[in-house]
Coordinates of C-alpha atoms in Angstrom, one line a residue:
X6 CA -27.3 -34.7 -59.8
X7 CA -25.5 -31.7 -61.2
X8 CA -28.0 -29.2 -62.8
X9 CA -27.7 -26.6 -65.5
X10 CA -29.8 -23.8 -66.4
X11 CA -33.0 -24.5 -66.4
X12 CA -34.6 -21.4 -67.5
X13 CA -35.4 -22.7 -71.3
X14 CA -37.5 -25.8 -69.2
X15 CA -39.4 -22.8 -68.2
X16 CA -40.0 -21.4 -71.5
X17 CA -41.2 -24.6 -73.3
X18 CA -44.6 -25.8 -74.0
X19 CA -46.1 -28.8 -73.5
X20 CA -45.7 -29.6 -77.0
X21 CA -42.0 -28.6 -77.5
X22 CA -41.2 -30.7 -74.3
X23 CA -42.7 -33.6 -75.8
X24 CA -40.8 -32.9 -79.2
X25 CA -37.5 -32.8 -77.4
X26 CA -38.2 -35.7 -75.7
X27 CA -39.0 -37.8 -78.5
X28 CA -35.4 -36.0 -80.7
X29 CA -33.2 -37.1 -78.2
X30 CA -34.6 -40.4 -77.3
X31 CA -34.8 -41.5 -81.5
X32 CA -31.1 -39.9 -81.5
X33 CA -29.7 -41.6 -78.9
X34 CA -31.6 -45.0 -79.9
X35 CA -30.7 -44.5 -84.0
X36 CA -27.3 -42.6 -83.7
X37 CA -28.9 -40.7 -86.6
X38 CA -30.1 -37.3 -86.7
X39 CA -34.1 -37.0 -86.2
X40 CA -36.3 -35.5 -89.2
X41 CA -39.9 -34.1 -88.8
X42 CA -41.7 -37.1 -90.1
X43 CA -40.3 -39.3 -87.8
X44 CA -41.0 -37.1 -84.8
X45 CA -44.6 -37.0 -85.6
X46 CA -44.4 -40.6 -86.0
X47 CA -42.9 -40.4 -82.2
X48 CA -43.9 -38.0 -80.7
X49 CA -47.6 -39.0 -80.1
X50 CA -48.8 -35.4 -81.0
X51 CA -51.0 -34.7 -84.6
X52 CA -49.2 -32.1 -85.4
X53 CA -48.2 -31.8 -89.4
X54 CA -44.2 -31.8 -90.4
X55 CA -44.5 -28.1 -90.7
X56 CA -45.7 -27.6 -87.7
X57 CA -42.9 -29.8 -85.9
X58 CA -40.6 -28.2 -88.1
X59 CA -41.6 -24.9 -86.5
X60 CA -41.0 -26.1 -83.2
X61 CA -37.7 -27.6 -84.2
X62 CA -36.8 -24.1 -85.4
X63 CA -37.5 -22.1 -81.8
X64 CA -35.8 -25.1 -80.2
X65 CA -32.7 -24.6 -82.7
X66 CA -32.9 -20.8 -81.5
X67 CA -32.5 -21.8 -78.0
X68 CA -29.8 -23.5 -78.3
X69 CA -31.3 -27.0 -78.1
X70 CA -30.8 -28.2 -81.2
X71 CA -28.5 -28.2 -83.9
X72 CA -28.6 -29.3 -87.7
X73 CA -25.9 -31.2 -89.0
X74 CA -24.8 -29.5 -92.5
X75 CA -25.0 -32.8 -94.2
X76 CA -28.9 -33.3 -92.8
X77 CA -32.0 -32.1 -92.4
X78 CA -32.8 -33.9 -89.6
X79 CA -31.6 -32.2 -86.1
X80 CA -29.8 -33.4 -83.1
X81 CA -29.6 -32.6 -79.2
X82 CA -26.8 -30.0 -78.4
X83 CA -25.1 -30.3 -74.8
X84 CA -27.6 -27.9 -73.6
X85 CA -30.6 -30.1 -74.5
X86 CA -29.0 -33.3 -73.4
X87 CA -29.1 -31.5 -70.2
X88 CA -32.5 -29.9 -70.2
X89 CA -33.9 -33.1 -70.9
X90 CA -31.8 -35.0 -68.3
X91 CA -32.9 -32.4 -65.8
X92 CA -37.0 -32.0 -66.9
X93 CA -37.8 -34.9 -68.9
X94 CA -36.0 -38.2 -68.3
X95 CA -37.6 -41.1 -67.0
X96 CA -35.1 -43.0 -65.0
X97 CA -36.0 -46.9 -65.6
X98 CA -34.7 -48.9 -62.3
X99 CA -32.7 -52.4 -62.9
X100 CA -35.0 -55.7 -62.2
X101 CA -34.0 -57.8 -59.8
X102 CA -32.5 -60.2 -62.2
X103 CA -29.8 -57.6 -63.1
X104 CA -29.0 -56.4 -59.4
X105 CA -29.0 -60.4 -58.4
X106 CA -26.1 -60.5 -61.2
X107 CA -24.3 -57.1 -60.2
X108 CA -24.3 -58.7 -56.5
X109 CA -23.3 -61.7 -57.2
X110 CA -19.7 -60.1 -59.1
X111 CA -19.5 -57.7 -56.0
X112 CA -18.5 -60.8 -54.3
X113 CA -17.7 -59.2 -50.1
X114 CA -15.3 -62.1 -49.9
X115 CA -13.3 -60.3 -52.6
X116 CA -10.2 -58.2 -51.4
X117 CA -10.3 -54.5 -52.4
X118 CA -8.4 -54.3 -55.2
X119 CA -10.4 -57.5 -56.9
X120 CA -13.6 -55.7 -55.3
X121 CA -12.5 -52.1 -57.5
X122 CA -11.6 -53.9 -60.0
X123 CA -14.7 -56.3 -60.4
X124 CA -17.2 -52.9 -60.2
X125 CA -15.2 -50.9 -62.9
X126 CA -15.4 -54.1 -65.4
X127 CA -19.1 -54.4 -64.7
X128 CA -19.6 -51.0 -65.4
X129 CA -18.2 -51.0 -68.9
X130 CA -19.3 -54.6 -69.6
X131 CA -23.1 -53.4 -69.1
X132 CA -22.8 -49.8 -70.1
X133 CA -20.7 -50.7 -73.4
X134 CA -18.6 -47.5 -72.1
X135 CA -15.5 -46.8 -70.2
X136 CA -15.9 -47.6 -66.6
X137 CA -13.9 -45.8 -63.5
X138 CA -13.2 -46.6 -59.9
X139 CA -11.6 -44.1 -57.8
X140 CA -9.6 -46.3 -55.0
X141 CA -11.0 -46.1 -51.7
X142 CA -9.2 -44.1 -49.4
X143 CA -7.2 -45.8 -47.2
X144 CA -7.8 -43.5 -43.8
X145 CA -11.1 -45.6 -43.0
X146 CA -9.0 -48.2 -43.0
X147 CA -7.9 -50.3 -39.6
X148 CA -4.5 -51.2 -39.1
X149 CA -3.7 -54.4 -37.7
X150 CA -0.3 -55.1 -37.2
X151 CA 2.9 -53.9 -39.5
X152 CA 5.8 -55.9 -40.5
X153 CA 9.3 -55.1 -41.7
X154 CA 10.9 -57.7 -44.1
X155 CA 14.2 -56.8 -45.2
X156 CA 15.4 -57.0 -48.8
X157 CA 18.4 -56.5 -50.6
X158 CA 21.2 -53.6 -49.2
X159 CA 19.2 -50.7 -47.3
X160 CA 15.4 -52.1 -49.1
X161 CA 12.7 -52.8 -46.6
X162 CA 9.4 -54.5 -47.4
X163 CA 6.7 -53.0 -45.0
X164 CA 3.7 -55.2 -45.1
X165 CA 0.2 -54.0 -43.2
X166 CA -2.1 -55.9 -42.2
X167 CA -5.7 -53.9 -42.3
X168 CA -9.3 -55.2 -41.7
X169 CA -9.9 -58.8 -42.7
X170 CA -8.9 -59.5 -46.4
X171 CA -6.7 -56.1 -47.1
X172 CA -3.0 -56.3 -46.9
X173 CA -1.1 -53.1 -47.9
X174 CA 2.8 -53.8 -49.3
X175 CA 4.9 -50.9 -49.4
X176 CA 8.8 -51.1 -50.1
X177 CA 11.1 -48.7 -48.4
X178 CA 14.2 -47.2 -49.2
X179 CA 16.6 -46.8 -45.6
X180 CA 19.5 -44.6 -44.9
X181 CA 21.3 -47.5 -43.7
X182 CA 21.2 -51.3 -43.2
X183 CA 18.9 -52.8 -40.1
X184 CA 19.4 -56.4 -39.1
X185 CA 16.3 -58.9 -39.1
X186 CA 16.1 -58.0 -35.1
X187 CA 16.1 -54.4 -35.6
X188 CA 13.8 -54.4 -38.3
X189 CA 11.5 -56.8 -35.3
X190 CA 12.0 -54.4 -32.4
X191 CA 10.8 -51.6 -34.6
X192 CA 7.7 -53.3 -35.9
X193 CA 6.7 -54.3 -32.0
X194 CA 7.2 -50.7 -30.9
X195 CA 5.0 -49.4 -33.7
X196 CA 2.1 -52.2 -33.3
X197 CA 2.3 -51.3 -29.5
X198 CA 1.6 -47.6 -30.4
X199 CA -0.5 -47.9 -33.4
X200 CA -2.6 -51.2 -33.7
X201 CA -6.5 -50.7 -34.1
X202 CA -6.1 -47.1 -35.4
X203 CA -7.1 -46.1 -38.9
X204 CA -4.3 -44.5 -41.1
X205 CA -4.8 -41.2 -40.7
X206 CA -5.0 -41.3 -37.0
X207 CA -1.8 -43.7 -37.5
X208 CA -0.1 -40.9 -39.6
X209 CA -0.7 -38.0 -36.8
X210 CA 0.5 -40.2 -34.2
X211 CA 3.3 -41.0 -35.8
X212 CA 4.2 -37.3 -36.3
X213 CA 2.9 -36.4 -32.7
X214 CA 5.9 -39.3 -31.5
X215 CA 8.4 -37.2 -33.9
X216 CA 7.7 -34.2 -32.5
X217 CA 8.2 -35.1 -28.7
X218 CA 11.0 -34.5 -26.6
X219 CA 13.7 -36.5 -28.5
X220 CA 15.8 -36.7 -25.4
X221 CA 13.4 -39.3 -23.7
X222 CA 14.1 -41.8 -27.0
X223 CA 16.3 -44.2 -27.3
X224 CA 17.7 -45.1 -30.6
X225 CA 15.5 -47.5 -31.6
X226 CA 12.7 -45.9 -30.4
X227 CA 13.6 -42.9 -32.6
X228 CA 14.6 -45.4 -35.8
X229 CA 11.0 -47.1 -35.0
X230 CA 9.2 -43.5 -35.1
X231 CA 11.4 -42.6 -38.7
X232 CA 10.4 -45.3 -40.0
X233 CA 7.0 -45.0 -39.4
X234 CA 6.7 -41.7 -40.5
X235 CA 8.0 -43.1 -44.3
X236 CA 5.4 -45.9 -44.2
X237 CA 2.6 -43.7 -43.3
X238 CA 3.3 -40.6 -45.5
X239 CA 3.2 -42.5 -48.1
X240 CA -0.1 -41.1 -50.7
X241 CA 0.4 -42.6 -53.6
X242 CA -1.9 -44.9 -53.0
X243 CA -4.9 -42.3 -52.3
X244 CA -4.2 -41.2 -56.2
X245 CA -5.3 -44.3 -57.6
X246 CA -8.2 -44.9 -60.1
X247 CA -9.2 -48.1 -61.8
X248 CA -10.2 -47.5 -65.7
X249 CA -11.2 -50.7 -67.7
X250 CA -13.2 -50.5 -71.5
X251 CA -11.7 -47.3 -72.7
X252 CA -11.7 -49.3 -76.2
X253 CA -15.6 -48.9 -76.2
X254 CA -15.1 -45.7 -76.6
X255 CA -13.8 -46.2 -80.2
X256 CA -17.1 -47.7 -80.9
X257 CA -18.7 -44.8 -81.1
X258 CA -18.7 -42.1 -84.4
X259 CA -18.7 -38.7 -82.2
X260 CA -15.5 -39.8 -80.9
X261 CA -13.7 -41.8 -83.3
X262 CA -11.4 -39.1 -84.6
X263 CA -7.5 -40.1 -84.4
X264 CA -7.4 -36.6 -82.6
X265 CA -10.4 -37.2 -80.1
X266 CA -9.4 -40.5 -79.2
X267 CA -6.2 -39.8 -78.6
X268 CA -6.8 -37.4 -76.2
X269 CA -8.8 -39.6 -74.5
X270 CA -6.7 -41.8 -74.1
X271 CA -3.7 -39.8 -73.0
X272 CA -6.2 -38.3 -70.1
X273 CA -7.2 -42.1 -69.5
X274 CA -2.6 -42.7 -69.1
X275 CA -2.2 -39.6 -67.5
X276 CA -5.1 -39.6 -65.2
X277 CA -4.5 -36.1 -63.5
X278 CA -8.0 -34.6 -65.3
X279 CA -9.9 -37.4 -64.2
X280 CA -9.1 -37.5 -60.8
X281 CA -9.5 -34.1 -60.3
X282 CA -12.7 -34.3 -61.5
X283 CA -13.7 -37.3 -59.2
X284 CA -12.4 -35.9 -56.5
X285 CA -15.1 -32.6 -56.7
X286 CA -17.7 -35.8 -56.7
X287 CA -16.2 -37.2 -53.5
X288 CA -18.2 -34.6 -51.9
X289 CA -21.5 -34.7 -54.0
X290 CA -24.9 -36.3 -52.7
X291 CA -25.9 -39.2 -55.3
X292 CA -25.2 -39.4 -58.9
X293 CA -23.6 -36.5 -60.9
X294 CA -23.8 -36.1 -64.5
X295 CA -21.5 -34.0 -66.5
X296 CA -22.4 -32.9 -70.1
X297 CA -19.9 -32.1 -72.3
X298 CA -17.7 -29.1 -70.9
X299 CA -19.2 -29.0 -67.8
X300 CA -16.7 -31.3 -66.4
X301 CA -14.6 -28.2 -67.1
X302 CA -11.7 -30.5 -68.9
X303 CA -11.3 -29.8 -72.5
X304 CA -10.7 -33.5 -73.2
X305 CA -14.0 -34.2 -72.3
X306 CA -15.9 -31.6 -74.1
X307 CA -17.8 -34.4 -76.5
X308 CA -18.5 -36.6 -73.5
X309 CA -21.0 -37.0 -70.8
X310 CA -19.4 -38.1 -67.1
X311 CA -22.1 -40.3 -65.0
X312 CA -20.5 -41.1 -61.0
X313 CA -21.6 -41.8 -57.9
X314 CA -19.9 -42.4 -55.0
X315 CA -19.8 -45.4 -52.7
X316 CA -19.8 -44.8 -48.3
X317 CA -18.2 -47.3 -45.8
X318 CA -18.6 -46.8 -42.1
X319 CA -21.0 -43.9 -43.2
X320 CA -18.8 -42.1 -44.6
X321 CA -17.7 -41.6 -49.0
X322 CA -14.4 -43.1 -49.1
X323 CA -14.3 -43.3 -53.3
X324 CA -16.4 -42.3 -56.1
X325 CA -17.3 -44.7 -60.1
X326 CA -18.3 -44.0 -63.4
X327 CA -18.7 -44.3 -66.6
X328 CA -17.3 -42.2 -69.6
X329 CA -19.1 -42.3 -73.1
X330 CA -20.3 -40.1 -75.4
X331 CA -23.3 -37.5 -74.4
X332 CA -25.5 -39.6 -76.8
X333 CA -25.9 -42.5 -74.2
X334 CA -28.7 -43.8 -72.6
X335 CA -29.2 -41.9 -69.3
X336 CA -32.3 -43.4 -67.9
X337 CA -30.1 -46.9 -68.5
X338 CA -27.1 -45.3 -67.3
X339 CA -27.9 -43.4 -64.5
X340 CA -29.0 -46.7 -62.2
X341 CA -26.7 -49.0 -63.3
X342 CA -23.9 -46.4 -61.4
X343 CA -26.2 -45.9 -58.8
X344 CA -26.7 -49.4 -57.6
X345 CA -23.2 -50.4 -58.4
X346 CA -21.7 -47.9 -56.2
X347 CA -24.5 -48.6 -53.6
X348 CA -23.4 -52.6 -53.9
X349 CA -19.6 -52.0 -53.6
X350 CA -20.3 -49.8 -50.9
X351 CA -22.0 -52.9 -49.2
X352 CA -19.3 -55.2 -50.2
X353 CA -16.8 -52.9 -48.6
X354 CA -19.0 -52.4 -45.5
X355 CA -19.7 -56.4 -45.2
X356 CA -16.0 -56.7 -44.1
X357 CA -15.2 -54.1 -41.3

């Protein structure tokens, strides 16, 4: 989980803990900000409204709190959204019902794509936020057999087959023309060379063949190897992230701004940000939660960023999440991306 400072944790009392506890569960609840009377309503402390008010005051101080000029209630700042997800939360895990239900859409008999797409509408159906996939990578990934269909003029089709249920289609622009029995000869010389490797081992192989003493090829052989070296070098596909309930977002006040949203949105089109910032959680252990600008991305500096990523084989081969505003509920949150990543992880795993 990624951490802050924790050095105001430190400095609280028992009493201010339990104060800024109660402030940002009744603000995240309400959507209001939190007055002194109904903290000691809350709170479970009998303590008078001038003494929480005191308390409210050295948490303002430290950067915990804030007061809205329109209110005299107070609300959690960035910093004690993250002190409290670090010190106080109380992460409640999903019942049985709800994982039974998260399985049961996480369906192993799906194909990728349905399987990404599937996770990223469960998590904005059940977080009422926007929901994010990253793509697995494709190197885990065995390859089968490859085909070459040809197309109109110099357009190829390649078509690979990978593990049970995946089939990858890729169309290729040629130098020149290849007849139906070309196009065959080369697709046999690059299943003899290739079949049962993964694509990254497929892509080094291919550039090993290109490489060698180009003397001992024949035409086709070389043709075959070219060829190759176009379907595997291919990445676009390793850049891909599924996003699905961005329009929740619109839901809620501390981002409804034409301005804010339309950022949003243009990072959500765009997707450079947000892949750059799920690509440093690629590497992560478990879930990671980002707090307003600690994603580092202006565009998401009145957000909170919740991922986890999801292992085949053993190994992290993508990385979901949900997008909402910092007021969300993290002890809800938090495990509904942790099992769903865990479950399409097992889907995923289920077919290789």
């Amino acid at each position: 989980m990624k951490t802050s400072h924790t050095s105001n944790s430190q400095l609280l009392n028992d009493r201010a803990r339990r104060l800024l506890r109660a402030l940002v569960e009744s603000y995240v609840r309400e959507g209001q900000p939190v007055g002194s009377r109904t903290l000691a309503r809350t709170a479970g402390l009998d303590l008078s409204p001038a003494s929480i008010r005191n308390v409210m005051s050295d948490l303002e101080e430290m950067g915990l709190v804030s007061s809205p000029h329109t209110s005299a209630g107070r609300v959690p700042t960035a910093q004690g959204y993250r002190l409290f997800v670090d010190s106080l939360l109380e992460v409640k895990p999903l019942d049985s019902h709800e994982v039974r239900i998260l399985k049961e859409r996480l369906n192993p008999e799906l194909d990728t794509k349905s399987l990404v797409e599937s996770a990223s509408d469960l998590l904005s159906a059940v977080t009422q936020m926007a929901g994010m996939v990253r793509v697995p990578r494709r190197d885990h990934a065995a390859l089968m057999q490859i085909e070459f269909l040809k197309l109109s003029g110099r357009q190829v089709l390649a078509i690979l087959v990978m593990n049970k249920n995946e089939v990858q289609n890729r169309i290729l622009q040629l130098d020149r023309e290849y007849s139906h029995s070309e196009l065959q000869q080369m697709a046999n010389y690059l299943n003899e060379h290739l079949a049962g490797l993964d694509l990254r081992q497929a892509r080094e192989q291919v550039l090993r063949e290109m490489k060698a003493v180009r003397e001992h090829m024949n035409t086709m052989m070389l043709a075959a190897i070219e060829l190759g070296e176009q379907v595997f070098s291919d990445q676009e596909q390793d850049d891909q992230v599924v996003f699905t309930g961005q329009i929740h977002l619109m839901d809620y006040a501390e981002l409804s701004s034409v301005d804010k949203l339309r950022s949003l949105f243009e990072a959500f089109t765009e997707k450079r940000d947000l892949l750059t910032l799920l690509d440093t959680c690629i590497s992560a252990q478990g879930v990671q939660i980002f707090i307003g600008q600690e994603s580092g991305h202006k565009v998401l500096d009145d957000c909170s960023v919740v991922t986890a990523p999801y292992n085949v084989g053993g190994q992290v081969v993508g990385v979901l999440g949900v997008i909402g505003p910092t007021r969300m509920a993290y002890e809800r949150i938090i495990p509904v991306v942790d099992i769903t990543a865990k479950l399409l992880g097992a889907a995923l795993n289920s077919r290789n």
